[in-house]
Short mmCIF file of C-alpha atoms and ligand atoms in Angstrom, two decimals:
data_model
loop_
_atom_site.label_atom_id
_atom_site.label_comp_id
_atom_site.label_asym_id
_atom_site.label_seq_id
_atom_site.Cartn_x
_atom_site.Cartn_y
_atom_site.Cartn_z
CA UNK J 1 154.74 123.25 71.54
CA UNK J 2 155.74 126.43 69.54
CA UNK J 3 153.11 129.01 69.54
CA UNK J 4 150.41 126.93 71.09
CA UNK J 5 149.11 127.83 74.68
CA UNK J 6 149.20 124.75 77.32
CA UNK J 7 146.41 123.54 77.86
CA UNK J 8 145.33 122.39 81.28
CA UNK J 9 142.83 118.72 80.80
CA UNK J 10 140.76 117.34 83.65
CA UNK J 11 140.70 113.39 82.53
CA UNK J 12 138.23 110.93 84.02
CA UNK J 13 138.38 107.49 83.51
CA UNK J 14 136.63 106.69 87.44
CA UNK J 15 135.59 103.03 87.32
CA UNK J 16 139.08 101.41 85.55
CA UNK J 17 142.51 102.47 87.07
CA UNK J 18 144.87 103.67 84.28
CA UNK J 19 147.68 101.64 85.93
CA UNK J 20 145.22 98.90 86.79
CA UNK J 21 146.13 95.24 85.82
CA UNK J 22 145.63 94.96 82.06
CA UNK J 23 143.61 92.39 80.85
CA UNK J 24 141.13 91.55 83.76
CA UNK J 25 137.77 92.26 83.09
CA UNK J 26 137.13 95.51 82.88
CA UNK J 27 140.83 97.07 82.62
CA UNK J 28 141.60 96.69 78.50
CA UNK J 29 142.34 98.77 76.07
CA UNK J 30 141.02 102.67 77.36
CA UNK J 31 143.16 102.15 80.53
CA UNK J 32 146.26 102.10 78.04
CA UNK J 33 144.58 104.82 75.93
CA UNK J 34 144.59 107.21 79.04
CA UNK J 35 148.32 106.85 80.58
CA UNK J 36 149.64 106.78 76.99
CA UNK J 37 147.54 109.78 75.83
CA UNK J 38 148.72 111.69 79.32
CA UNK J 39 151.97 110.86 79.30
CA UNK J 40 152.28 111.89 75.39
CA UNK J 41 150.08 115.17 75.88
CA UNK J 42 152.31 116.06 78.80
CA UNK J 43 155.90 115.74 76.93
CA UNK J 44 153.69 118.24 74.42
CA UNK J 45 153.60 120.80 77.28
CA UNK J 46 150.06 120.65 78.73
CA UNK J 47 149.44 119.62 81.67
CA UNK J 48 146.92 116.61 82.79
CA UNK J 49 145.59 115.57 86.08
CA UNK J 50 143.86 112.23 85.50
CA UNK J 51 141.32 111.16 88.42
CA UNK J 52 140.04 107.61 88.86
CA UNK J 53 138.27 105.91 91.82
CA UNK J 54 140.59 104.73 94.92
CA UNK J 55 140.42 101.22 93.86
CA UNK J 56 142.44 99.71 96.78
CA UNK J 57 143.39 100.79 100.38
CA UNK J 58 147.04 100.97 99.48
CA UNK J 59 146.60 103.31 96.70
CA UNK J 60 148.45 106.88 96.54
CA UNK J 61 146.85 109.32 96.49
CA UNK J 62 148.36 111.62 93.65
CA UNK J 63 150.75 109.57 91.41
CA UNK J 64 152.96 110.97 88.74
CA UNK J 65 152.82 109.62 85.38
CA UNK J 66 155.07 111.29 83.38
CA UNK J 67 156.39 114.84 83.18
CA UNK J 68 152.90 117.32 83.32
CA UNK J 69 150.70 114.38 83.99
CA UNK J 70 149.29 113.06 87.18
CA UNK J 71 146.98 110.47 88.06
CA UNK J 72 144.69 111.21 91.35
CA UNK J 73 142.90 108.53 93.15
CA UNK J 74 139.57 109.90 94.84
CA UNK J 75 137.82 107.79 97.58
CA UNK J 76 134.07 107.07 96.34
CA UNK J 77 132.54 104.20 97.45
CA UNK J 78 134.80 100.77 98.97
CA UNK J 79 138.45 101.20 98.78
CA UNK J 80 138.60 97.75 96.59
CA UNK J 81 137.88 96.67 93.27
CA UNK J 82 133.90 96.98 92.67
CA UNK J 83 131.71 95.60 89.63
CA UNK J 84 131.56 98.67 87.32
CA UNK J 85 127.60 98.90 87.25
CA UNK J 86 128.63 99.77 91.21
CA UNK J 87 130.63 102.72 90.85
CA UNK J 88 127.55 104.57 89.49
CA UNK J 89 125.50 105.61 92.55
CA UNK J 90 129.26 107.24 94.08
CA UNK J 91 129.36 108.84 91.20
CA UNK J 92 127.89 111.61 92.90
CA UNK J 93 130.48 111.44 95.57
CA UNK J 94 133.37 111.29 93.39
CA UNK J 95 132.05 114.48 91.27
CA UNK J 96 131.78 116.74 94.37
CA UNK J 97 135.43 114.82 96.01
CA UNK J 98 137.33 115.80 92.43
CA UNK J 99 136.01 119.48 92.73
CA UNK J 100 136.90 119.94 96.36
CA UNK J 101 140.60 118.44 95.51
CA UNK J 102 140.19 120.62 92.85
CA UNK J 103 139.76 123.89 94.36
CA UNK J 104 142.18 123.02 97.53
CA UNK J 105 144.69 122.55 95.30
CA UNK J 106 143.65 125.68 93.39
CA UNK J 107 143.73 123.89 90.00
CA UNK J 108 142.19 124.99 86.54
CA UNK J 109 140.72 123.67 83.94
CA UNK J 110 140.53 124.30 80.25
CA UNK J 111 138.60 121.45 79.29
CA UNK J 112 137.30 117.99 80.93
CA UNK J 113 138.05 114.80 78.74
CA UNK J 114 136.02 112.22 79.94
CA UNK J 115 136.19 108.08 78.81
CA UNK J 116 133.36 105.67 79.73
CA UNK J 117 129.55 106.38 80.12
CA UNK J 118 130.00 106.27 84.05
CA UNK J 119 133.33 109.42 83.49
CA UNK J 120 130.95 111.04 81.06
CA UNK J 121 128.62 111.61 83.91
CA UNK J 122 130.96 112.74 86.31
CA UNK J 123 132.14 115.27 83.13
CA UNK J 124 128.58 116.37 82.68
CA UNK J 125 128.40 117.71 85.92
CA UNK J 126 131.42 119.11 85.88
CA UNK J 127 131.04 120.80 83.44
CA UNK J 128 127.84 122.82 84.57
CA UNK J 129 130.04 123.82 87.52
CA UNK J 130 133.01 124.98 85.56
CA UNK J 131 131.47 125.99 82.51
CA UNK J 132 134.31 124.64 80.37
CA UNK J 133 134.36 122.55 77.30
CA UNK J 134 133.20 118.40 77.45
CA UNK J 135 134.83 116.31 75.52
CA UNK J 136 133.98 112.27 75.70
CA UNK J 137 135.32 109.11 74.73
CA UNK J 138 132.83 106.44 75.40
CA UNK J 139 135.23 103.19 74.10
CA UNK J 140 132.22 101.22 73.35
CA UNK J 141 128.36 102.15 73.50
CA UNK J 142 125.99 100.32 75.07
CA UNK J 143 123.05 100.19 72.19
CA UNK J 144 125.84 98.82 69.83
CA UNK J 145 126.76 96.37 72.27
CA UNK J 146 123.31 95.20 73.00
CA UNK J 147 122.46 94.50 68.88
CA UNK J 148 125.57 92.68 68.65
CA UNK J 149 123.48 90.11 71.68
CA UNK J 150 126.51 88.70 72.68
CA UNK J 151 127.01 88.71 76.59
CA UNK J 152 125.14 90.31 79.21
CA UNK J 153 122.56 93.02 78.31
CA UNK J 154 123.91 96.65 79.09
CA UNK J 155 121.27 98.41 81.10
CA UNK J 156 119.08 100.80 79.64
CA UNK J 157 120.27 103.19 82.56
CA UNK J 158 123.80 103.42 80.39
CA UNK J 159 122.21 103.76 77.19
CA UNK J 160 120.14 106.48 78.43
CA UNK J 161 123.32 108.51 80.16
CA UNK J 162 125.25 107.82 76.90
CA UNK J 163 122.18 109.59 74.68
CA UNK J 164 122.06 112.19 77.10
CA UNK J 165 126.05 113.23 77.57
CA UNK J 166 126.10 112.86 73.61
CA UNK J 167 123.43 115.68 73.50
CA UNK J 168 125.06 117.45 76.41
CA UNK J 169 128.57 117.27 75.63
CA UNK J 170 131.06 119.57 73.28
CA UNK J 171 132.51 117.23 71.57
CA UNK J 172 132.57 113.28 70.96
CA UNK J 173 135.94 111.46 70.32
CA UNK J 174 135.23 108.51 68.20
CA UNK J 175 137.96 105.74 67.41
CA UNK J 176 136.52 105.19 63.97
CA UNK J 177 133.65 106.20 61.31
CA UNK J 178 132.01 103.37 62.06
CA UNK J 179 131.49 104.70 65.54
CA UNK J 180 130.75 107.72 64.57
CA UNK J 181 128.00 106.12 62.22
CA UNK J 182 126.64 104.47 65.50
CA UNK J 183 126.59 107.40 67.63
CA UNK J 184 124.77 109.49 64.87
CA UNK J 185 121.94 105.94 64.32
CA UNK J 186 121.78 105.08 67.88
CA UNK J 187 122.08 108.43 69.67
CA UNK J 188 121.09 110.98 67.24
CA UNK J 189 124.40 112.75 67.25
CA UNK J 190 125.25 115.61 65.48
CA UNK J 191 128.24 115.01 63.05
CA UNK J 192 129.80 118.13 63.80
CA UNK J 193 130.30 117.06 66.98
CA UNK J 194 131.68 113.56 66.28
CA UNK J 195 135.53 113.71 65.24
CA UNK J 196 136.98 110.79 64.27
CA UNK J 197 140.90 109.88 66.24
CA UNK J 198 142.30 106.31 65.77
CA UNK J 199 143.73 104.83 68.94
CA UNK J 200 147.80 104.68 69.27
CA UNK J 201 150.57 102.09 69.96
CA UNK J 202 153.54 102.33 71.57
CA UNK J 203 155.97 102.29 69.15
CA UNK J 204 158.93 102.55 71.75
CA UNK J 205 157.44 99.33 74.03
CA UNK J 206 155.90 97.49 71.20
CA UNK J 207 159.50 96.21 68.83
CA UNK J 208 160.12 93.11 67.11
CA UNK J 209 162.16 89.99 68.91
CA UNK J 210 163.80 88.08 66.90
CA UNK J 211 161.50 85.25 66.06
CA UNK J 212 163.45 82.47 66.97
CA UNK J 213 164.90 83.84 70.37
CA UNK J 214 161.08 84.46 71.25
CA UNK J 215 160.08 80.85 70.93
CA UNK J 216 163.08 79.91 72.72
CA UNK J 217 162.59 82.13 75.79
CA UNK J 218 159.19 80.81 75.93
CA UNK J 219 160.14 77.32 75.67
CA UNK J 220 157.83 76.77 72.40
CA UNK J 221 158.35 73.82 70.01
CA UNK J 222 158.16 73.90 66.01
CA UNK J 223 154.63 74.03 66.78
CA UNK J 224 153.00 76.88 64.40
CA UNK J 225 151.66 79.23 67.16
CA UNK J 226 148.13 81.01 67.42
CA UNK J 227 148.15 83.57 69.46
CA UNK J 228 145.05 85.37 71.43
CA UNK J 229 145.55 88.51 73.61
CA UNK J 230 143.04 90.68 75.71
CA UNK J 231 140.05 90.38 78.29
CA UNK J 232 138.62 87.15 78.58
CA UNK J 233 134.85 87.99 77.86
CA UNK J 234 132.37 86.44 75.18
CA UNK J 235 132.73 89.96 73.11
CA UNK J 236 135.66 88.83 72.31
CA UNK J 237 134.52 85.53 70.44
CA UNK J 238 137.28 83.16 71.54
CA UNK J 239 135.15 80.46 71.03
CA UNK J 240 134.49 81.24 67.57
CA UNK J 241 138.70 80.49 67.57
CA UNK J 242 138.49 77.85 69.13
CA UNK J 243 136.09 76.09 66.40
CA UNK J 244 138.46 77.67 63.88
CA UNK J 245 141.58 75.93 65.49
CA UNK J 246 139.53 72.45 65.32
CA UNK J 247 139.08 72.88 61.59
CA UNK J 248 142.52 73.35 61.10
CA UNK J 249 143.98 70.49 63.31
CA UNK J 250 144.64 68.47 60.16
CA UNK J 251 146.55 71.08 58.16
CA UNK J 252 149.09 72.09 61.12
CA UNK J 253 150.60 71.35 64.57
CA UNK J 254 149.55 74.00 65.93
CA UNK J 255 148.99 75.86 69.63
CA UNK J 256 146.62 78.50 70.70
CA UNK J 257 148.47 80.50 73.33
CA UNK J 258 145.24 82.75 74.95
CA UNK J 259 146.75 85.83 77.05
CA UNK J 260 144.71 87.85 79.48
CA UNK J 261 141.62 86.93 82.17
CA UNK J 262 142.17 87.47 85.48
CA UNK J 263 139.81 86.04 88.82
CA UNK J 264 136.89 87.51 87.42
CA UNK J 265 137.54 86.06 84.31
CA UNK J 266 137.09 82.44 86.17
CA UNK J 267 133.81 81.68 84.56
CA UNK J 268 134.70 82.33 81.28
CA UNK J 269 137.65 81.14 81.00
CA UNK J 270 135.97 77.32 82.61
CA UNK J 271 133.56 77.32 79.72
CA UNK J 272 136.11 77.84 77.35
CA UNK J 273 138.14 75.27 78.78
CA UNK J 274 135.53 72.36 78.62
CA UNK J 275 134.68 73.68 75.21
CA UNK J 276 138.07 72.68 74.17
CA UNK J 277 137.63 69.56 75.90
CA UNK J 278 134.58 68.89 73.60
CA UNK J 279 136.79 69.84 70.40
CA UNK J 280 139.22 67.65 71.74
CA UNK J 281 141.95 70.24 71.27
CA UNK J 282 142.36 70.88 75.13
CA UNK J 283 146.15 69.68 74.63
CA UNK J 284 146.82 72.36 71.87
CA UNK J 285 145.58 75.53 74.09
CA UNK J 286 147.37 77.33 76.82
CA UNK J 287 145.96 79.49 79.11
CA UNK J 288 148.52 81.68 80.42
CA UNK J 289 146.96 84.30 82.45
CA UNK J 290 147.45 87.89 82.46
CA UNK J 291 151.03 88.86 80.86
CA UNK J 292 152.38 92.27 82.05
CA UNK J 293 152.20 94.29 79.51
CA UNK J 294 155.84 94.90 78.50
CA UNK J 295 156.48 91.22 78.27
CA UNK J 296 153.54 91.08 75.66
CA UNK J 297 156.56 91.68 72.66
CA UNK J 298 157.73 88.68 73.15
CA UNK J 299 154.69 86.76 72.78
CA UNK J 300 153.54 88.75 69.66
CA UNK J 301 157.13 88.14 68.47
CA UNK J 302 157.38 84.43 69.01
CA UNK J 303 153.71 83.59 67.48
CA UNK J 304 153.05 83.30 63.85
CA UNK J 305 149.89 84.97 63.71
CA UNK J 306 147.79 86.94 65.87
CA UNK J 307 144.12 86.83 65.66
CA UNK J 308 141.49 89.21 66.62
CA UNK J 309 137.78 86.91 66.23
CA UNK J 310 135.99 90.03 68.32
CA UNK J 311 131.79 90.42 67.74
CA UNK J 312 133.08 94.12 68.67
CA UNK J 313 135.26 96.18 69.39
CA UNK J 314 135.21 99.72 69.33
CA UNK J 315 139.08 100.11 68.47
CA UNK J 316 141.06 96.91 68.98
CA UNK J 317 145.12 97.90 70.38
CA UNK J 318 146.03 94.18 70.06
CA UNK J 319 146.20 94.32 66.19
CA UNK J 320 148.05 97.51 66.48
CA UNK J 321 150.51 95.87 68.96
CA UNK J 322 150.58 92.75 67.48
CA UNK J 323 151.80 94.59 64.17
CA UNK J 324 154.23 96.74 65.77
CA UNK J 325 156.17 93.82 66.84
CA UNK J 326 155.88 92.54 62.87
CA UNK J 327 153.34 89.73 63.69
CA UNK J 328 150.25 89.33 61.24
CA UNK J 329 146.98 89.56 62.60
CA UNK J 330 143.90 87.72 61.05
CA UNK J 331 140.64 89.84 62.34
CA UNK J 332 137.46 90.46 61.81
CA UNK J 333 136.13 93.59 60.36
CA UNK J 334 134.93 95.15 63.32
CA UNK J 335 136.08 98.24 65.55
CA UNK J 336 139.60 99.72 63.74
CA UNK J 337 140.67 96.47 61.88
CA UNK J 338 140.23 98.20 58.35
CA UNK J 339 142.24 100.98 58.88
CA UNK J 340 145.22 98.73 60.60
CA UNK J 341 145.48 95.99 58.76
CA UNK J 342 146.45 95.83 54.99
CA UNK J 343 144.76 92.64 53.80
CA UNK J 344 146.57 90.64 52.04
CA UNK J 345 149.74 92.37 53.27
CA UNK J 346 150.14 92.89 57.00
CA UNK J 347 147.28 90.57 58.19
CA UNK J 348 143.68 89.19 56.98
CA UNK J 349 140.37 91.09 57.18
CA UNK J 350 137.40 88.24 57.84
CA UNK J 351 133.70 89.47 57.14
CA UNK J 352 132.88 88.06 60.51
CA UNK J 353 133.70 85.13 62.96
CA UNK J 354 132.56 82.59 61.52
CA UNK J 355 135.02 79.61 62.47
CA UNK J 356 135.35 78.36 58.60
CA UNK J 357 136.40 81.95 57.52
CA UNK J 358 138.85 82.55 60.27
CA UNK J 359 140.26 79.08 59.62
CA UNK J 360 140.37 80.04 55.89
CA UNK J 361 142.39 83.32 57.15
CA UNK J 362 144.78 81.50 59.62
CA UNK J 363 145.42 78.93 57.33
CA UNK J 364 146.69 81.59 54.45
CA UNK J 365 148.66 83.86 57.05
CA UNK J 366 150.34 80.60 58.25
CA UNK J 367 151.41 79.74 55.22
CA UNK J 368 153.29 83.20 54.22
CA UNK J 369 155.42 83.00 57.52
CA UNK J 370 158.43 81.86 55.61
CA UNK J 371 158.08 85.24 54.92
CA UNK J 372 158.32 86.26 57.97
CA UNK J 373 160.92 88.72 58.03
CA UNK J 374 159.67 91.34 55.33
CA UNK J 375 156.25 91.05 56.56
CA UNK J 376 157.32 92.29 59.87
CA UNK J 377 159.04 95.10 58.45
CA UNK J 378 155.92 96.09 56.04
CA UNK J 379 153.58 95.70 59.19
CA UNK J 380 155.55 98.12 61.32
CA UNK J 381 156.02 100.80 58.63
CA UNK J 382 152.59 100.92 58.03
CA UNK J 383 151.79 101.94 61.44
CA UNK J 384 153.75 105.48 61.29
CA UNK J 385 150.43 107.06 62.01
CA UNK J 386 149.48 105.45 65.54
CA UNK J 387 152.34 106.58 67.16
CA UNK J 388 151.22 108.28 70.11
CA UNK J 389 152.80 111.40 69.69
CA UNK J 390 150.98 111.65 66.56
CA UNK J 391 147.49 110.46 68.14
CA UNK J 392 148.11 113.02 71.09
CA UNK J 393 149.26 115.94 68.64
CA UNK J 394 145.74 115.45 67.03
CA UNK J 395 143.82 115.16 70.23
CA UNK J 396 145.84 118.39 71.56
CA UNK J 397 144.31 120.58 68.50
CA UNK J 398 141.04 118.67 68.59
CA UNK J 399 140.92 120.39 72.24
CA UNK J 400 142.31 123.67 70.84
CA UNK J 401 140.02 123.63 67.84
CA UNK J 402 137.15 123.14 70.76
CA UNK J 403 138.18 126.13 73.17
CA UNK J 404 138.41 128.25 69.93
CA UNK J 405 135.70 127.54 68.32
CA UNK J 406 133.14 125.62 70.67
CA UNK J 407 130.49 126.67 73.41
CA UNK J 408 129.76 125.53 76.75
CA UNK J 409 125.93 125.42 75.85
N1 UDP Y 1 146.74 93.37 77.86
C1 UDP Y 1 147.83 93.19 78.70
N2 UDP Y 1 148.01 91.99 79.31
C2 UDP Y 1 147.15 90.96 79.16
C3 UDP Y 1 146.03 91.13 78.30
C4 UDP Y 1 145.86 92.36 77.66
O1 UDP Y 1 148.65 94.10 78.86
O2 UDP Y 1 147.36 89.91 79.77
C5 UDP Y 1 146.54 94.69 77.17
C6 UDP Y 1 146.90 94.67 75.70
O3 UDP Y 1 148.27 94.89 75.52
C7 UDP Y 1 146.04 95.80 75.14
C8 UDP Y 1 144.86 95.87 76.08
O4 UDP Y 1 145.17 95.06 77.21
O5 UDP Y 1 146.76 97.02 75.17
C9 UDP Y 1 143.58 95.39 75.42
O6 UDP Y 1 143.14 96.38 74.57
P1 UDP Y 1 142.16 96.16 73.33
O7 UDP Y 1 141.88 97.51 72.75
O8 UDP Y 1 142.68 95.15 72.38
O9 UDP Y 1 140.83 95.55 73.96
P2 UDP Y 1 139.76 96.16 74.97
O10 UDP Y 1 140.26 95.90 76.34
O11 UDP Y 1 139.66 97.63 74.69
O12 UDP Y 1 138.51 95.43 74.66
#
């Protein structure tokens, strides 16, 4: 880090564990964004202590995640897994429990980086105790969330804290313009205090398999192969897929392989169960579970095209990872679809989820997988710029640029 001073980050992610199983309700996409960011920003040099709730009794306390970067488990609340809209009233606790680990372990911070409406709170206070720079990444907002109407209702009680950290806070990390566009409508945001930073991908985890190996380690037939990944919740519009895959049940043999959902996923994953029943395409689907996250390659690898039919999302890593391993993704144009995908080239853009148009866009990536082999090498070229080290080299003078030139007021 040549001529740059360390910098020392608190990072708060409280309710999700960032080494919490992937995929179950309400461990996605920022628990990857937070190791991977930590890990990258400490082979930079600086040094990050990321604290989370103690989400079971056999949890560490201090865990290392890479060189420079910790993860510290603070006890607030029950020492077990807890509906997120429960962690708020310990927030409290876990506020004044990080400071006192704080100052018996005579740490310092530059700057607190918080993720999540219920870490932005914790950061808030922080903040007035150590009068250093806030920086927040909410991941997805509330008010969007709730004009979307798909899912349960966020509670006014978020969407409130979310309107008053944006006001409070340094600065806002936002995934993509369009979020920054929302946080300016919905929470009267000041643009200079909105920067937009793409999410990353591991570049190093995330590599191609040789197509045909891939389907034979999973034991797939000549079946052309569909492939969901990511929490099971109705955001996600996986029933919208579904619909699609019945429309195209004529043109193809196909299977739906649909990763991720864990026990408190059961509900969801019933409905869309006897929904397939209805389409009568229960035979064609697989529910496998929650996949650990470095087996995922090989099921990007083996499938012929990955598809994305979110209402939201506020970045979307599976397109990213589904590219890196030189798999086209058909998605719709929400959360950072535009910017990954090339349509046309690495993957179709869909104006939303309607089940005709995504069966339009399945149909047309299926049919350019004899191509397979240079597509996969376009797709992964083009994502040179979400490496992490690139995404954390940006974030590391986004926090420089802040202690430089922003205040604490
Ligand atoms: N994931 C996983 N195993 C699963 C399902 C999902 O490791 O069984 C990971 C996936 O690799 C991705 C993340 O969970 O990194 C989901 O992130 P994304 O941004 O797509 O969705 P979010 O969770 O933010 O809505």
């Amino acid at each position: 880090m040549p001529g740059d001073k360390p910098l020392r980050i608190a990072m708060l992610s409280a309710h999700s564990c960032p080494v919490g199983k992937l995929g179950t309700k309400d461990t996605g996409g920022m628990s990857v964004y937070v190791l991977e960011l930590a890990r990258e920003l400490g082979k930079l040099g600086h040094r990050v202590d990321v604290y989370t709730r103690v989400h079971d009794p056999n949890d560490r306390i201090i865990y290392e995640l890479g060189q420079n970067a910790r993860l510290i488990h603070l006890r607030a609340g029950e020492d077990e897994e807890i509906h997120k809209l429960a962690v708020y009233p310990h927030l409290p606790d876990f506020a004044l429990r990080l400071e006192d680990f704080r100052s018996r372990n005579r740490r310092h911070y530059d700057l607190i980086y918080s993720h999540y409406w219920l870490s932005a709170w914790v950061g808030r206070r922080l903040q007035k105790w150590w009068r250093v720079p806030h920086m927040v990444m909410f991941h997805t907002l509330g008010a969007v969330k709730n004009a979307v109407g798909v899912g349960a209702r966020e509670p006014e009680l978020r969407i409130k804290t979310e309107r008053s950290v944006v006001s409070s806070c340094q600065r806002v990390i936002a995934a993509t313009e369009k979020e920054k566009e929302d946080l300016i409508r919905h929470y009267g945001a000041s643009a200079e205090r909105v920067s937009v930073i793409p999410c990353g991908v591991n570049l190093n985890m995330f590599k191609p398999v040789e197509k045909r190996s891939a389907r034979k380690q999973l034991g797939l037939n000549g079946d052309k192969t569909i492939i969901f990944v990511g929490r099971i919740e109705p955001l996600k519009g996986i029933d919208r897929l579904m619909i699609a895959m019945s429309h195209l049940r004529n043109g193809y043999r196909l299977r739906l392989l649909i990763i991720g959902g864990g026990e408190n996923s059961r509900h969801e994953i019933e409905r869309l169960r006897k929904l397939a029943g209805e389409l009568q395409i229960g035979n064609s689907i697989d529910f496998m579970g929650l996949i650990k996250q470095s087996d995922l390659p090989l099921f990007y690898s083996a499938a012929d095209v990955c598809v994305v039919p979110s209402y939201y999302e506020s970045f979307g890593l599976v397109a990213l990872e589904s590219l890196a391993c030189g798999t086209p993704v058909v998605a719709t144009r929400v959360g950072g679809a535009e910017s990954i995908i090339r349509h046309g080239e690495t993957g179709y853009l869909v104006a939303d989820n309607d089940p005709r148009s995504l069966a339009d866009n399945i149909m047309l990536a299926l049919s350019r997988s004899d191509n397979a082999a240079h597509l996969a090498t376009m797709a992964r070229a083009s994502l040179a710029p979400f490496s992490w080290p690139n995404i954390a080299g940006t974030v590391a003078r986004e926090c420089s640029d802040l202690l430089t030139n922003g205040t604490t007021d």
